[in-house]
Amino acid sequence: MAYSVCRGITRTNAKNFYYAFLVLPKRKRESFCAVYAFMRRCDDIADDSALSIEERRYQLDVWLDALHRVQQGEPSDDPILLALTDTQRRFTIPAGLLDELAMGTAMDIEPVAEGMEDSVATASPVPGLMVQYQTFEELKVYCYRVASVVGLVCIHIFGYRDPAAESLAEECGLAFQLTNIIRDVKEDAAMGRVYLPQEDLAKFGLSAADLLDAPEPARVRPLLALEADRAREYYRSGEQLSSYISEDSQPALWVLVSIYRKLLEKIAQREYDVFSGKISLTVTEKLRILAKGFLQRIT
């Protein structure tokens, strides 16, 4: 029953991941749903605008403490925690990785370091709009927490023996997160967050305020193209990772990488105009990729 609840959460919210999960054997598919449901709860707490920053931090601490207590054997009626701890035991997922998943989410509600605020006109519709990270290296730390750690959790469920898989999984996670950042520039700015590094904005003569509303696409295009090129480099690690994981999981990884890579290329085909509307793959496009994944599994 606990896994069923997690499956429902994943089916409703995981617009891309769920398609890859479908190609997995049932046991692994259920475990991925448990991990996703845990991440979803963390994200929901961090993004709850009805709560103050302090209340969100407190709720995340409470949620993580509840996980620790269940890991130590205390009873719980929370289906997500029940399924997650069962998954952790099944696939020997280090507890520290699950903690890092929550810590990554918490980075979105931590105070920005002094001096990193981007000057925004007082008439800005989003007071407090700021650049989260000064350099790409700083952005990579965030991406590691929210995406590379997910990759490390994933390969424990996929199954692997060679430690070389770990660095490849980390870089694959970076590719996914950079793709999300490019796609969600407008949406994130509306929430007061700019993940594109300050050094990159400055390189193209842009400020955080330029990312609000509907800026001239030609001004922002070179910046987003730069980040896309970085993501493409990391996608190559996703291709290499396949040979390091268990054979029954390789089609799922292929589906996941293919969906995200196609999303990035669709953004590029639209000349990085992510301001006119949110770009995503259609259900038909995803099903075509899924069908190829199922074909790989049976052959």
Tab-separated table of C-alpha atoms in Angstrom:
chain	number	residue	atom	x	y	z
A	1	MET	CA	0.000	0.000	0.000
A	2	ALA	CA	2.862	2.395	0.794
A	3	TYR	CA	4.451	1.810	-2.591
A	4	SER	CA	1.067	2.322	-4.237
A	5	VAL	CA	0.807	5.792	-2.683
A	6	CYS	CA	4.298	6.651	-3.937
A	7	ARG	CA	3.407	5.394	-7.403
A	8	GLY	CA	0.385	7.707	-7.478
A	9	ILE	CA	2.503	10.706	-6.457
A	10	THR	CA	5.070	9.877	-9.136
A	11	ARG	CA	2.507	9.328	-11.888
A	12	THR	CA	0.886	12.687	-11.095
A	13	ASN	CA	4.008	14.801	-10.733
A	14	ALA	CA	6.969	13.191	-12.519
A	15	LYS	CA	6.350	14.340	-16.070
A	16	ASN	CA	9.608	12.879	-17.410
A	17	PHE	CA	10.939	10.423	-14.833
A	18	TYR	CA	7.785	8.308	-14.757
A	19	TYR	CA	8.216	7.227	-18.361
A	20	ALA	CA	11.684	5.852	-17.609
A	21	PHE	CA	10.407	4.054	-14.507
A	22	LEU	CA	7.894	2.121	-16.622
A	23	VAL	CA	10.691	0.234	-18.393
A	24	LEU	CA	12.138	-1.103	-15.122
A	25	PRO	CA	11.335	-4.417	-13.447
A	26	LYS	CA	8.538	-3.960	-10.898
A	27	ARG	CA	10.739	-4.082	-7.792
A	28	LYS	CA	13.053	-1.358	-9.063
A	29	ARG	CA	10.161	0.687	-10.461
A	30	GLU	CA	8.470	0.741	-7.065
A	31	SER	CA	11.687	1.828	-5.369
A	32	PHE	CA	12.210	4.702	-7.771
A	33	CYS	CA	8.684	5.869	-7.020
A	34	ALA	CA	9.497	5.852	-3.289
A	35	VAL	CA	12.597	7.985	-3.842
A	36	TYR	CA	10.699	10.381	-6.093
A	37	ALA	CA	7.848	10.756	-3.579
A	38	PHE	CA	10.373	11.624	-0.855
A	39	MET	CA	11.991	14.240	-3.104
A	40	ARG	CA	8.578	15.621	-4.049
A	41	ARG	CA	7.679	16.133	-0.391
A	42	CYS	CA	10.969	17.967	0.189
A	43	ASP	CA	10.337	20.210	-2.831
A	44	ASP	CA	6.763	20.933	-1.775
A	45	ILE	CA	7.914	22.092	1.646
A	46	ALA	CA	10.704	24.261	0.233
A	47	ASP	CA	8.377	25.875	-2.329
A	48	ASP	CA	5.388	26.460	-0.028
A	49	SER	CA	4.914	30.217	-0.320
A	50	ALA	CA	2.242	30.103	2.393
A	51	LEU	CA	5.026	29.432	4.913
A	52	SER	CA	7.770	31.804	5.974
A	53	ILE	CA	11.390	30.919	5.228
A	54	GLU	CA	11.878	29.937	8.876
A	55	GLU	CA	8.759	27.747	8.855
A	56	ARG	CA	9.905	25.991	5.689
A	57	ARG	CA	13.304	25.246	7.206
A	58	TYR	CA	11.600	23.951	10.321
A	59	GLN	CA	9.243	21.695	8.343
A	60	LEU	CA	12.170	20.272	6.345
A	61	ASP	CA	13.999	19.527	9.594
A	62	VAL	CA	10.884	17.799	10.958
A	63	TRP	CA	10.531	15.750	7.759
A	64	LEU	CA	14.182	14.673	7.812
A	65	ASP	CA	13.993	13.846	11.513
A	66	ALA	CA	10.944	11.658	10.826
A	67	LEU	CA	12.983	9.784	8.196
A	68	HIS	CA	15.825	9.238	10.666
A	69	ARG	CA	13.455	7.854	13.272
A	70	VAL	CA	11.926	5.381	10.816
A	71	GLN	CA	15.422	4.365	9.676
A	72	GLN	CA	16.185	3.567	13.315
A	73	GLY	CA	13.181	1.264	13.536
A	74	GLU	CA	10.502	3.485	15.013
A	75	PRO	CA	6.961	2.787	13.731
A	76	SER	CA	5.376	5.191	11.256
A	77	ASP	CA	2.135	5.484	9.327
A	78	ASP	CA	3.653	7.712	6.614
A	79	PRO	CA	3.582	5.666	3.376
A	80	ILE	CA	6.445	7.619	1.795
A	81	LEU	CA	8.797	6.970	4.708
A	82	LEU	CA	7.755	3.322	4.914
A	83	ALA	CA	8.421	2.728	1.217
A	84	LEU	CA	11.641	4.737	1.233
A	85	THR	CA	13.204	2.911	4.176
A	86	ASP	CA	12.252	-0.424	2.627
A	87	THR	CA	13.915	0.715	-0.624
A	88	GLN	CA	16.987	1.827	1.280
A	89	ARG	CA	17.348	-1.638	2.827
A	90	ARG	CA	16.662	-3.479	-0.434
A	91	PHE	CA	19.304	-1.646	-2.399
A	92	THR	CA	21.729	-0.661	0.387
A	93	ILE	CA	21.403	3.065	-0.318
A	94	PRO	CA	23.698	5.027	2.048
A	95	ALA	CA	21.630	7.058	4.500
A	96	GLY	CA	23.857	10.062	3.839
A	97	LEU	CA	22.633	10.261	0.241
A	98	LEU	CA	19.028	10.603	1.356
A	99	ASP	CA	20.055	13.345	3.779
A	100	GLU	CA	21.812	15.145	0.941
A	101	LEU	CA	18.656	15.011	-1.158
A	102	ALA	CA	16.851	17.004	1.522
A	103	MET	CA	19.828	19.326	2.041
A	104	GLY	CA	19.827	20.136	-1.660
A	105	THR	CA	16.215	21.224	-1.455
A	106	ALA	CA	17.077	23.360	1.568
A	107	MET	CA	19.589	25.322	-0.527
A	108	ASP	CA	16.642	27.049	-2.200
A	109	ILE	CA	15.573	28.559	1.108
A	110	GLU	CA	18.983	29.436	2.509
A	111	PRO	CA	20.003	33.100	2.669
A	112	VAL	CA	22.081	34.175	-0.321
A	113	ALA	CA	25.629	35.050	0.596
A	114	GLU	CA	26.423	38.738	1.106
A	115	GLY	CA	27.422	40.475	-2.090
A	116	MET	CA	25.597	38.072	-4.392
A	117	GLU	CA	22.428	40.131	-4.687
A	118	ASP	CA	21.820	41.425	-8.186
A	119	SER	CA	20.726	45.045	-8.411
A	120	VAL	CA	17.078	45.185	-9.377
A	121	ALA	CA	15.002	48.282	-10.070
A	122	THR	CA	12.713	49.219	-7.219
A	123	ALA	CA	9.803	48.888	-9.646
A	124	SER	CA	10.574	45.204	-10.152
A	125	PRO	CA	7.448	43.041	-9.850
A	126	VAL	CA	9.507	40.617	-7.785
A	127	PRO	CA	11.206	42.471	-4.936
A	128	GLY	CA	14.182	40.505	-3.722
A	129	LEU	CA	14.946	38.949	-7.090
A	130	MET	CA	18.542	37.808	-6.882
A	131	VAL	CA	21.175	35.687	-8.526
A	132	GLN	CA	21.705	32.561	-6.448
A	133	TYR	CA	25.270	31.764	-7.515
A	134	GLN	CA	28.225	33.877	-8.517
A	135	THR	CA	30.112	31.332	-10.639
A	136	PHE	CA	29.393	28.143	-12.535
A	137	GLU	CA	31.451	26.217	-9.984
A	138	GLU	CA	29.102	27.439	-7.253
A	139	LEU	CA	26.105	26.442	-9.360
A	140	LYS	CA	27.605	22.965	-9.737
A	141	VAL	CA	27.534	22.551	-5.941
A	142	TYR	CA	23.795	23.212	-5.994
A	143	CYS	CA	23.302	20.891	-8.987
A	144	TYR	CA	25.251	18.181	-7.167
A	145	ARG	CA	22.960	18.392	-4.150
A	146	VAL	CA	19.663	18.424	-6.057
A	147	ALA	CA	20.524	16.256	-9.073
A	148	SER	CA	23.884	14.465	-8.912
A	149	VAL	CA	22.925	12.936	-5.569
A	150	VAL	CA	19.737	11.700	-7.246
A	151	GLY	CA	21.955	10.043	-9.834
A	152	LEU	CA	23.955	8.319	-7.100
A	153	VAL	CA	20.760	7.042	-5.487
A	154	CYS	CA	19.528	5.864	-8.898
A	155	ILE	CA	22.572	3.709	-9.645
A	156	HIS	CA	22.150	1.919	-6.323
A	157	ILE	CA	18.688	0.889	-7.494
A	158	PHE	CA	19.849	0.231	-11.051
A	159	GLY	CA	22.673	-1.932	-9.734
A	160	TYR	CA	26.396	-1.358	-10.371
A	161	ARG	CA	29.776	-2.704	-9.281
A	162	ASP	CA	32.417	-0.476	-10.826
A	163	PRO	CA	32.983	2.744	-8.800
A	164	ALA	CA	33.535	4.553	-12.122
A	165	ALA	CA	29.735	4.602	-12.432
A	166	GLU	CA	29.508	7.107	-9.597
A	167	SER	CA	31.218	10.053	-11.302
A	168	LEU	CA	29.270	9.338	-14.498
A	169	ALA	CA	25.998	9.355	-12.546
A	170	GLU	CA	26.937	12.679	-10.965
A	171	GLU	CA	27.610	14.270	-14.352
A	172	CYS	CA	24.404	12.828	-15.812
A	173	GLY	CA	22.519	14.524	-12.971
A	174	LEU	CA	24.242	17.807	-13.833
A	175	ALA	CA	23.003	17.505	-17.425
A	176	PHE	CA	19.408	17.026	-16.261
A	177	GLN	CA	19.542	19.932	-13.814
A	178	LEU	CA	21.082	22.342	-16.310
A	179	THR	CA	18.313	21.418	-18.739
A	180	ASN	CA	15.723	22.184	-16.060
A	181	ILE	CA	17.385	25.510	-15.248
A	182	ILE	CA	17.358	26.574	-18.905
A	183	ARG	CA	13.719	25.540	-19.371
A	184	ASP	CA	12.514	27.182	-16.148
A	185	VAL	CA	14.340	30.533	-16.324
A	186	LYS	CA	11.116	32.552	-16.503
A	187	GLU	CA	9.287	30.494	-13.862
A	188	ASP	CA	12.217	30.632	-11.424
A	189	ALA	CA	12.674	34.376	-11.897
A	190	ALA	CA	8.991	34.869	-11.081
A	191	MET	CA	9.726	33.193	-7.720
A	192	GLY	CA	12.710	35.473	-7.154
A	193	ARG	CA	15.361	32.920	-8.095
A	194	VAL	CA	17.962	33.164	-10.845
A	195	TYR	CA	20.155	30.077	-11.035
A	196	LEU	CA	22.206	31.215	-14.035
A	197	PRO	CA	25.575	32.330	-12.615
A	198	GLN	CA	26.289	36.024	-12.187
A	199	GLU	CA	29.552	35.687	-14.139
A	200	ASP	CA	27.622	34.332	-17.131
A	201	LEU	CA	24.974	37.038	-16.928
A	202	ALA	CA	27.685	39.696	-16.838
A	203	LYS	CA	29.487	38.101	-19.774
A	204	PHE	CA	26.463	38.825	-21.971
A	205	GLY	CA	25.575	42.173	-20.406
A	206	LEU	CA	22.482	40.889	-18.589
A	207	SER	CA	21.061	41.297	-15.101
A	208	ALA	CA	18.563	39.280	-13.124
A	209	ALA	CA	15.859	41.826	-13.941
A	210	ASP	CA	16.339	41.117	-17.653
A	211	LEU	CA	14.973	37.606	-17.135
A	212	LEU	CA	11.578	38.762	-15.939
A	213	ASP	CA	8.502	38.869	-18.135
A	214	ALA	CA	9.376	38.496	-21.840
A	215	PRO	CA	12.851	39.841	-22.638
A	216	GLU	CA	14.057	40.100	-26.213
A	217	PRO	CA	15.021	36.463	-27.033
A	218	ALA	CA	18.075	37.542	-29.020
A	219	ARG	CA	19.593	39.105	-25.878
A	220	VAL	CA	19.215	35.989	-23.744
A	221	ARG	CA	19.885	33.381	-26.447
A	222	PRO	CA	23.724	33.389	-26.239
A	223	LEU	CA	23.597	32.932	-22.466
A	224	LEU	CA	21.225	29.960	-22.625
A	225	ALA	CA	23.193	28.465	-25.522
A	226	LEU	CA	26.305	28.530	-23.334
A	227	GLU	CA	24.551	26.607	-20.563
A	228	ALA	CA	23.111	24.172	-23.130
A	229	ASP	CA	26.591	23.416	-24.465
A	230	ARG	CA	27.698	22.606	-20.929
A	231	ALA	CA	24.724	20.284	-20.495
A	232	ARG	CA	25.530	18.465	-23.752
A	233	GLU	CA	29.009	17.671	-22.455
A	234	TYR	CA	27.513	16.091	-19.357
A	235	TYR	CA	24.964	14.102	-21.381
A	236	ARG	CA	27.883	12.155	-22.841
A	237	SER	CA	28.428	10.729	-19.358
A	238	GLY	CA	24.865	9.422	-19.430
A	239	GLU	CA	25.709	7.446	-22.541
A	240	GLN	CA	28.826	5.990	-20.909
A	241	LEU	CA	26.983	5.168	-17.677
A	242	SER	CA	24.715	2.634	-19.371
A	243	SER	CA	27.420	-0.031	-19.663
A	244	TYR	CA	28.197	0.218	-15.940
A	245	ILE	CA	24.719	-0.588	-14.622
A	246	SER	CA	22.714	-3.817	-14.547
A	247	GLU	CA	21.386	-4.929	-17.901
A	248	ASP	CA	17.747	-4.864	-16.794
A	249	SER	CA	18.099	-1.155	-15.958
A	250	GLN	CA	19.892	0.030	-19.081
A	251	PRO	CA	16.704	0.672	-21.118
A	252	ALA	CA	15.315	2.877	-18.325
A	253	LEU	CA	18.458	4.986	-18.239
A	254	TRP	CA	18.346	5.270	-22.025
A	255	VAL	CA	14.714	6.484	-21.885
A	256	LEU	CA	15.525	9.057	-19.198
A	257	VAL	CA	18.581	10.451	-20.987
A	258	SER	CA	16.738	10.481	-24.320
A	259	ILE	CA	13.757	12.418	-22.921
A	260	TYR	CA	15.894	15.082	-21.264
A	261	ARG	CA	18.293	15.383	-24.189
A	262	LYS	CA	15.388	15.741	-26.621
A	263	LEU	CA	13.908	18.417	-24.359
A	264	LEU	CA	17.169	20.359	-24.497
A	265	GLU	CA	17.305	20.090	-28.280
A	266	LYS	CA	13.670	21.187	-28.561
A	267	ILE	CA	14.582	24.307	-26.579
A	268	ALA	CA	17.515	24.890	-28.937
A	269	GLN	CA	15.281	24.426	-31.989
A	270	ARG	CA	13.061	27.201	-30.654
A	271	GLU	CA	16.156	29.378	-30.395
A	272	TYR	CA	16.062	29.301	-26.593
A	273	ASP	CA	12.826	31.270	-26.392
A	274	VAL	CA	11.754	29.907	-23.026
A	275	PHE	CA	9.759	33.048	-22.247
A	276	SER	CA	6.840	32.701	-24.664
A	277	GLY	CA	5.684	29.512	-22.935
A	278	LYS	CA	7.054	26.505	-21.107
A	279	ILE	CA	8.695	24.052	-23.509
A	280	SER	CA	8.115	20.358	-22.936
A	281	LEU	CA	7.868	17.131	-24.878
A	282	THR	CA	4.415	16.028	-25.941
A	283	VAL	CA	2.988	12.771	-24.641
A	284	THR	CA	3.394	11.346	-28.147
A	285	GLU	CA	7.098	12.246	-28.209
A	286	LYS	CA	7.630	10.609	-24.827
A	287	LEU	CA	5.687	7.493	-25.825
A	288	ARG	CA	7.854	7.065	-28.905
A	289	ILE	CA	10.956	7.105	-26.734
A	290	LEU	CA	9.280	4.762	-24.236
A	291	ALA	CA	8.400	2.287	-27.006
A	292	LYS	CA	12.052	2.160	-28.067
A	293	GLY	CA	13.001	1.583	-24.430
A	294	PHE	CA	10.617	-1.360	-24.146
A	295	LEU	CA	12.041	-2.763	-27.384
A	296	GLN	CA	15.535	-2.590	-25.905
A	297	ARG	CA	14.316	-4.411	-22.802
A	298	ILE	CA	12.806	-7.362	-24.694
A	299	THR	CA	15.708	-7.684	-27.120
